[in-house]
Coordinates of C-alpha atoms in Angstrom, one line a residue:
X1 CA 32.8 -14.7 -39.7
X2 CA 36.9 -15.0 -40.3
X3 CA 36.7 -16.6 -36.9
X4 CA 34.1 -19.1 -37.3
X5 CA 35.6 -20.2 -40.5
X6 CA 38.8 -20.9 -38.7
X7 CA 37.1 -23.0 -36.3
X8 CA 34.0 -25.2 -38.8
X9 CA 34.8 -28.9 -38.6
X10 CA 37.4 -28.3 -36.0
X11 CA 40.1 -26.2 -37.3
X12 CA 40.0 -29.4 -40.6
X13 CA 39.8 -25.9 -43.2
X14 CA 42.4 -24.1 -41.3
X15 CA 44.6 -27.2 -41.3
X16 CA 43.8 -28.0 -44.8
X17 CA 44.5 -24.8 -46.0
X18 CA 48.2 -25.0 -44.2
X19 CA 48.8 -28.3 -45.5
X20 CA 48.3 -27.6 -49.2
X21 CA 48.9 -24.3 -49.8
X22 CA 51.1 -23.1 -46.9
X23 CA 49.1 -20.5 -45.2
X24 CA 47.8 -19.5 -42.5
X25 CA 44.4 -17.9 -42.6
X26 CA 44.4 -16.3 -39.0
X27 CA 47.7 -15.0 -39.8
X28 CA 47.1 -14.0 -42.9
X29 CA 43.7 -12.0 -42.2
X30 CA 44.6 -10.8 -38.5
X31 CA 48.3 -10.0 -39.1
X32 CA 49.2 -9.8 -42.7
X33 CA 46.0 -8.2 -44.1
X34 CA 45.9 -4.5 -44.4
X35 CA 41.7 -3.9 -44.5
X36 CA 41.7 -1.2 -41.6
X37 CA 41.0 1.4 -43.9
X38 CA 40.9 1.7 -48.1
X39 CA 43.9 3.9 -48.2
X40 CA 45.3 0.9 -46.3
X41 CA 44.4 -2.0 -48.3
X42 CA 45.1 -0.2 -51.7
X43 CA 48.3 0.9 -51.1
X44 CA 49.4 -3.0 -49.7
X45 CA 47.4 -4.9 -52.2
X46 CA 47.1 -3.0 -55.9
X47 CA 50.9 -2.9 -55.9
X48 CA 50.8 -6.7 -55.3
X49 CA 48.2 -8.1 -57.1
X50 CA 49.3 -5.6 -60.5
X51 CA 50.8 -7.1 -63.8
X52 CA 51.9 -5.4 -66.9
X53 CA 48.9 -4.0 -67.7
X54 CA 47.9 -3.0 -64.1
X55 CA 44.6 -4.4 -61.5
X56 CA 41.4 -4.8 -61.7
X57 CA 40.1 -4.8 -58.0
X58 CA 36.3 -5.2 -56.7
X59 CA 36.4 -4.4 -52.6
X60 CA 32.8 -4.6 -51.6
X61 CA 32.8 -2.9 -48.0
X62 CA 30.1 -2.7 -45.4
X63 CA 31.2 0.8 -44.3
X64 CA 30.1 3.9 -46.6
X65 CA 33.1 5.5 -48.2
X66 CA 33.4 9.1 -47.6
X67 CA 33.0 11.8 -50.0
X68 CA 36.6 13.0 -50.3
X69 CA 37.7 9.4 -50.7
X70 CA 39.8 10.2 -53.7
X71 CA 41.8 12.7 -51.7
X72 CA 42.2 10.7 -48.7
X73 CA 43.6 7.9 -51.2
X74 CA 46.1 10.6 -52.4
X75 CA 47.5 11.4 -49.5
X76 CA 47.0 8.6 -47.1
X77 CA 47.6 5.5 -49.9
X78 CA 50.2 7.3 -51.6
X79 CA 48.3 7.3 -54.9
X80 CA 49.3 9.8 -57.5
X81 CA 46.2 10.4 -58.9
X82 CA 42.6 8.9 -58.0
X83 CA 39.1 9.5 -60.0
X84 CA 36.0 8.7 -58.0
X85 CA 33.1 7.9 -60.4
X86 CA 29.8 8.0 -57.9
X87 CA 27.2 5.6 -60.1
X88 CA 24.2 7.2 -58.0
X89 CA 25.2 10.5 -59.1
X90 CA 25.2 9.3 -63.0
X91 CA 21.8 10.3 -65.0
X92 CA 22.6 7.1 -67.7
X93 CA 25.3 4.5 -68.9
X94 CA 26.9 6.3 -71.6
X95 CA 28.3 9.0 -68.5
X96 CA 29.8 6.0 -67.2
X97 CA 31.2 4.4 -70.2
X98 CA 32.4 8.3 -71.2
X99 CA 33.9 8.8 -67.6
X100 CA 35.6 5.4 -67.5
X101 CA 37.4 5.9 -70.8
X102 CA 38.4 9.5 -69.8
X103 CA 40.6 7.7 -66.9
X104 CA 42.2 4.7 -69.3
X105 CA 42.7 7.3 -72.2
X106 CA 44.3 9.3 -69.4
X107 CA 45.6 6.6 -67.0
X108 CA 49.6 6.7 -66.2
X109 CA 51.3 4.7 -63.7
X110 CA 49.9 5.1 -60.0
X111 CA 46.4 6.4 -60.9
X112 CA 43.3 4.5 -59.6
X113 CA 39.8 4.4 -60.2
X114 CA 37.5 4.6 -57.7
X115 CA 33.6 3.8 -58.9
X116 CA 31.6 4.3 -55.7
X117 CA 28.1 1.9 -56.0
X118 CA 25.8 2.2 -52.9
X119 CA 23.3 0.2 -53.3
X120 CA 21.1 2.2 -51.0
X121 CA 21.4 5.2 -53.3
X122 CA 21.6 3.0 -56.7
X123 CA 19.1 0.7 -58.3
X124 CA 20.6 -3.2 -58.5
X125 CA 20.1 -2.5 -62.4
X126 CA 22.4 0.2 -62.6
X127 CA 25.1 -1.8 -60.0
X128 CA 24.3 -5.0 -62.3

């Protein structure tokens, strides 16, 4: 997809993007771009798009997220502490809203929160 984006209306996008904002797209997904893995991205991009307050991130990902994610976040994003909220595994909203604000009443610097929304496992309500 990256690829044919690069290329619609012969390269005019790629161009345009170079001209007005000083980037490269192909260099900027193929080379600067760390989406090989989660622990990859988070560990390159929450530090970079944080503020005072911290991020707020939404990665939507084709490939299913394993089941120890918050442990391979630790050790191979360099995150000091990582909740994993599953939604499918939630019997009604107020677990959510109660296990959300158990992480922000508890949040210091370097923790992240993980909720996990499979949409094969989750109704489009619940997601929604």
């Amino acid at each position: 997809a990256t690829c044919r984006l690069l290329a619609a209306d012969s390269g005019k996008l790629h161009s345009d993007m170079s001209r007005a904002y000083g980037l490269s797209l192909s260099q900027e997904y193929f080379k600067n771009q760390r989406h090989s893995s989660l622990p990859a991205f988070s560990s390159t991009m929450l530090d970079a798009w944080k503020d005072d307050v911290g991020a707020s991130v939404v990665v939507t990902t084709y490939s299913p997220l394993s089941s120890d994610v918050a442990s391979v976040m630790k050790v191979q994003g360099g995150w000091d502490a990582v909740d994993l909220i599953v939604l499918h595994e939630l019997d009604q909203e107020r677990e959510l809203r109660s296990q959300v604000a158990d992480f922000f009443d508890a949040a210091a610097d370097g923790a992240v929160l993980v909720v996990q929304c499979d949409p094969l496992a989750t109704s489009l309500r619940r997601i929604e």
